[in-house]
């Protein structure tokens, strides 16, 4: 079969990293107890508890939409509301699943520079209405790293967490790219999650090098009450759970997660260095994780498409989104930059 070249369209174009794949192969040997009562799942949960240095409750679901939707459904009643950034994945890319699984909880949009929720905005949205006719704010949800490739600092997270607490709001983190944020901040996982007040984290493994299976991590254990039933009802309880959980042990062993995330972040920085010297382009956001957003003339976008490059242009504020993966190579970056430079000379 003809293989597609490596692309910058998304970090989910990549395959599994070798460490995760090896763990999967090991888990495939022999029989195991189904529905999560197996030794691989127990080990992955324990490794996540070690990773966050706390006794959290952990569940594995098939994808990030399910993780976010079911976690949020746990934090809200149907008459509540969730405050998030206008660019948030739960608002723009989950087809209404958070509202669906919470039986109608409303999402309230807020602003903030570079895809990050501003505390002032959160306070304003949360305080806008206190009457019985408005859905009562119950959750602040943020994305770390953000949809536009920026990263909340530990201080920013603590401020948002403190604010949420003061306003009586629960704090949810969509960590589809938490590994990239951790690599960027060189922070301890505990410091940018539960120590900053995060109640529930949806921790992404897929974009970091596994095939499927995101972890829902409840730092506030009481909120996990009957979450297992919620997963089952939503069709998110894998019978052969070990195939979702075992690859996590590959990511969490020997710092594989950090190696993968650091590599992807470094590639984005390299791509950014190359792009910003080229006339007619404008980089749209600070490059802090594994993506670069760039405004390009339409003729250049068309030219890149003609040369076989794929990328999205509808995320955040538009522009071309370029994502790097754990397996992006220097050659990939050179090839892409070469095509951009050639096009820049001819249009
Ligand atoms: C990829 C991603 C998810 C998960 O998406 P699924 O396709 O449902 O797995 C969640 N949040 C963000 C910010 C993402 O980029």
XYZ file of C-alpha atoms and ligand atoms in Angstrom:
362
model
C 0.000 0.000 0.000
C 1.137 3.522 -0.816
C 2.000 5.311 2.436
C 1.042 8.931 2.970
C 3.934 11.261 3.761
C 4.103 12.564 7.320
C 1.874 15.606 7.604
C 1.478 18.689 9.788
C -2.324 18.577 9.686
C -2.706 17.097 13.147
C -0.790 15.270 15.800
C -3.314 12.477 15.372
C -2.012 11.687 11.889
C 0.880 9.906 13.598
C 0.895 6.272 14.665
C 1.733 4.758 18.032
C 5.175 5.330 19.481
C 7.281 2.139 19.854
C 7.067 2.110 23.662
C 3.256 2.220 23.623
C 3.129 -0.337 20.833
C 5.390 -2.732 22.751
C 3.142 -2.445 25.803
C 0.171 -3.282 23.605
C 1.934 -6.329 22.202
C 2.736 -7.530 25.735
C -0.896 -7.064 26.792
C -1.969 -9.196 23.844
C -0.277 -12.280 25.262
C -2.677 -14.697 26.925
C -5.945 -13.992 28.676
C -6.949 -11.178 31.025
C -10.026 -10.206 33.038
C -12.285 -7.876 30.997
C -13.928 -4.501 31.788
C -10.927 -2.989 33.511
C -10.350 -5.556 36.256
C -7.051 -6.594 34.684
C -3.470 -6.111 35.821
C -2.548 -3.694 32.984
C -5.333 -1.297 33.909
C -4.426 -1.495 37.603
C -0.825 -0.721 36.724
C -1.719 2.192 34.443
C -3.947 3.698 37.179
C -1.170 3.330 39.747
C 1.332 4.900 37.372
C -0.987 7.870 36.899
C -1.324 8.203 40.692
C 2.478 8.249 40.922
C 2.665 10.690 38.042
C 0.357 13.179 39.780
C 1.632 12.271 43.260
C -1.870 11.888 44.649
C -4.521 9.263 45.197
C -6.762 10.142 42.260
C -9.552 8.092 40.653
C -8.739 7.098 37.067
C -10.932 5.850 34.218
C -10.080 5.142 30.582
C -12.511 5.999 27.790
C -12.150 5.674 24.034
C -11.578 9.306 23.061
C -11.335 12.891 24.198
C -14.875 13.900 23.341
C -16.192 11.153 25.605
C -13.713 12.047 28.343
C -14.685 15.724 28.339
C -18.414 15.167 27.963
C -18.743 12.534 30.638
C -16.451 14.355 33.064
C -18.433 17.572 32.607
C -21.721 15.705 32.959
C -20.470 14.550 36.358
C -19.843 18.105 37.506
C -23.189 19.568 36.506
C -26.923 19.233 36.739
C -28.861 19.901 33.554
C -29.809 23.399 34.765
C -26.158 24.409 35.252
C -23.714 26.056 32.863
C -20.039 25.655 31.951
C -17.788 28.644 31.299
C -15.092 28.095 28.689
C -13.098 29.961 26.059
C -14.690 30.685 22.716
C -12.100 28.408 21.053
C -12.612 25.503 23.473
C -12.791 22.051 21.934
C -15.898 21.321 24.051
C -17.601 24.230 22.273
C -16.241 23.970 18.749
C -15.332 20.327 18.105
C -17.519 17.957 20.090
C -20.774 18.171 18.178
C -22.709 19.167 21.291
C -21.650 16.050 23.231
C -21.072 17.901 26.543
C -24.600 19.319 26.359
C -25.995 15.950 25.269
C -24.378 13.851 27.998
C -25.253 16.395 30.673
C -28.869 16.498 29.498
C -28.733 20.121 28.459
C -26.140 21.943 30.544
C -25.437 25.180 28.707
C -21.995 26.292 27.603
C -21.221 29.968 28.231
C -18.437 31.467 26.146
C -15.799 33.803 27.446
C -12.837 35.605 25.923
C -9.160 35.791 26.660
C -6.000 36.561 24.740
C -4.202 33.771 22.839
C -6.884 31.177 23.547
C -6.535 31.445 27.322
C -9.486 32.286 29.565
C -8.995 35.544 31.367
C -9.979 35.530 35.053
C -11.702 38.880 34.640
C -13.866 37.430 31.877
C -14.710 34.359 33.931
C -15.808 36.553 36.793
C -17.893 38.694 34.487
C -19.642 35.765 32.815
C -20.190 34.007 36.143
C -21.653 37.126 37.730
C -23.701 38.364 34.813
C -26.946 36.852 36.011
C -27.910 35.409 39.376
C -31.656 35.103 38.836
C -33.669 31.926 38.528
C -34.163 32.352 34.772
C -30.533 31.808 33.793
C -28.571 28.504 33.820
C -26.483 28.602 36.969
C -22.698 28.665 36.355
C -21.140 25.549 37.859
C -17.871 24.808 36.043
C -14.895 26.598 34.575
C -13.316 24.524 31.821
C -9.921 25.268 30.330
C -7.701 23.567 27.767
C -4.009 22.988 28.508
C -2.165 23.362 26.108
C -4.822 25.531 24.401
C -6.422 24.965 21.016
C -4.107 27.613 19.554
C -0.881 26.180 20.939
C -0.389 28.449 23.936
C 0.198 27.301 27.497
C -1.205 28.545 30.809
C 1.579 29.184 33.325
C 1.383 27.661 36.802
C 0.541 31.122 38.182
C -2.269 31.620 35.681
C -3.701 28.230 36.596
C -3.536 28.941 40.300
C -5.309 32.224 39.746
C -8.094 30.573 37.758
C -8.346 27.741 40.275
C -8.564 30.191 43.172
C -11.196 32.202 41.358
C -13.248 29.083 40.603
C -13.172 28.143 44.256
C -14.184 31.622 45.368
C -17.097 31.644 42.921
C -18.227 28.140 43.897
C -17.321 26.737 40.483
C -15.721 23.405 39.737
C -12.558 23.346 37.643
C -12.209 21.063 34.607
C -9.096 20.751 32.480
C -9.118 19.397 28.920
C -5.579 18.057 28.795
C -5.616 16.539 25.313
C -2.105 18.046 25.064
C -1.184 18.275 28.734
C 2.068 16.451 28.002
C 3.091 19.251 25.619
C 2.212 21.844 28.250
C 4.254 19.998 30.865
C 7.207 19.799 28.514
C 6.915 23.505 27.769
C 6.675 24.556 31.406
C 9.049 21.979 32.879
C 6.546 21.921 35.730
C 5.680 19.022 38.021
C 2.361 17.466 36.940
C 0.859 18.029 40.405
C 1.634 21.751 40.338
C -0.351 22.516 37.201
C -3.294 20.241 38.016
C -4.695 19.475 41.473
C -2.411 21.850 43.324
C -3.824 24.625 41.114
C -7.350 23.517 42.015
C -8.248 21.228 39.084
C -11.058 18.878 40.123
C -11.136 16.721 36.998
C -8.581 16.333 34.224
C -9.097 14.694 30.842
C -5.561 13.551 30.122
C -4.814 12.865 26.484
C -2.561 10.030 25.411
C -3.537 9.805 21.753
C -1.709 12.929 20.577
C 1.283 11.893 22.655
C 1.717 8.482 20.992
C -1.001 5.934 21.770
C -3.805 4.786 19.476
C -6.907 5.236 21.616
C -7.903 5.708 25.230
C -7.889 8.964 27.172
C -7.658 9.031 30.957
C -10.282 10.782 33.066
C -8.538 11.696 36.290
C -10.619 12.784 39.283
C -8.471 14.626 41.804
C -11.665 15.382 43.683
C -12.585 11.749 44.262
C -16.136 12.432 45.421
C -16.962 13.714 41.965
C -16.197 10.263 40.545
C -19.240 8.800 42.285
C -20.956 6.386 39.859
C -18.754 7.558 36.975
C -18.324 3.899 36.056
C -22.060 3.642 35.363
C -21.965 6.829 33.313
C -19.157 5.393 31.159
C -20.966 2.124 30.652
C -24.237 3.816 29.686
C -22.392 6.049 27.210
C -20.809 3.047 25.502
C -17.386 3.956 26.870
C -16.599 0.886 28.957
C -14.147 -1.158 26.888
C -14.556 -4.869 27.444
C -10.914 -5.499 26.506
C -9.867 -2.516 28.590
C -6.243 -3.646 28.691
C -5.800 -2.482 25.095
C -6.646 1.084 26.144
C -4.708 1.054 29.412
C -1.548 -0.928 28.606
C -0.221 1.620 26.069
C -0.407 4.214 28.844
C 2.142 2.183 30.785
C 4.412 2.539 27.755
C 3.969 6.323 27.767
C 4.491 6.627 31.509
C 7.567 4.373 31.734
C 11.023 5.910 31.470
C 9.695 9.370 30.595
C 8.448 8.373 27.144
C 5.566 10.888 27.390
C 8.050 13.689 28.043
C 10.418 12.607 25.280
C 7.514 12.560 22.796
C 6.092 15.907 23.898
C 9.469 17.647 24.037
C 10.279 16.409 20.558
C 6.970 17.668 19.129
C 7.396 21.036 20.857
C 10.954 21.397 19.560
C 9.810 20.599 16.035
C 7.155 23.326 16.263
C 9.776 25.795 17.410
C 11.999 24.823 14.481
C 9.120 25.168 12.038
C 8.325 28.572 13.531
C 11.941 29.723 13.159
C 11.832 28.810 9.483
C 8.431 30.325 8.757
C 8.914 33.640 10.434
C 11.708 34.640 8.086
C 9.502 34.217 5.027
C 7.844 37.256 3.476
C 4.059 37.488 3.393
C 3.454 35.213 6.372
C 2.201 36.172 9.805
C 2.502 33.906 12.820
C -0.743 34.316 14.761
C 0.011 33.096 18.300
C 3.037 32.603 20.519
C 4.496 29.159 19.770
C 4.609 27.466 23.169
C 3.596 23.856 22.521
C 3.545 21.730 19.354
C 1.642 23.919 16.910
C 2.252 26.935 14.711
C -0.639 29.025 13.376
C 0.219 31.134 10.389
C -1.654 33.414 8.019
C -0.718 32.690 4.410
C -1.837 34.108 1.086
C -4.508 31.964 -0.532
C -2.250 31.196 -3.503
C 0.332 29.726 -1.123
C -2.290 27.582 0.636
C -3.435 26.301 -2.751
C 0.149 25.688 -3.820
C 0.894 23.682 -0.689
C -2.255 21.629 -1.187
C -1.178 20.961 -4.772
C 2.154 19.703 -3.453
C 0.324 17.213 -1.243
C 0.392 19.003 2.092
C -2.627 18.737 4.334
C -3.622 21.101 7.100
C -6.674 22.660 8.694
C -7.675 26.291 8.265
C -10.783 26.481 10.493
C -9.360 26.208 14.007
C -9.286 29.158 16.395
C -9.281 32.293 14.282
C -8.559 30.521 11.037
C -5.178 30.602 9.402
C -3.087 27.535 8.672
C -2.619 25.259 11.681
C 0.563 23.206 11.590
C 0.948 20.510 14.245
C 4.061 18.537 15.060
C 4.035 14.981 16.397
C 6.318 12.672 18.341
C 7.587 11.358 14.992
C 8.043 14.579 13.000
C 11.525 14.689 11.451
C 13.953 17.459 10.486
C 13.475 16.311 6.902
C 9.692 16.825 7.135
C 10.270 20.359 8.377
C 12.850 21.086 5.664
C 10.566 19.714 2.954
C 7.656 21.835 4.100
C 9.743 24.990 4.484
C 11.303 24.362 1.094
C 7.887 24.293 -0.554
C 6.784 27.424 1.330
C 9.940 29.288 0.238
C 9.510 28.231 -3.379
C 5.899 29.397 -3.364
C 6.823 32.667 -1.629
C 9.148 33.483 -4.552
C 6.553 32.791 -7.227
C 3.392 34.417 -5.865
C -7.926 16.208 20.073
C -8.571 16.983 21.158
C -9.539 16.400 21.992
C -10.034 14.989 21.802
O -10.683 14.796 20.601
P -11.257 13.375 20.143
O -11.200 13.418 18.661
O -12.651 13.288 20.651
O -10.398 12.320 20.748
C -10.014 17.155 23.044
N -9.610 18.410 23.259
C -8.684 19.000 22.480
C -8.242 20.398 22.777
C -8.156 18.311 21.394
O -7.242 18.915 20.608
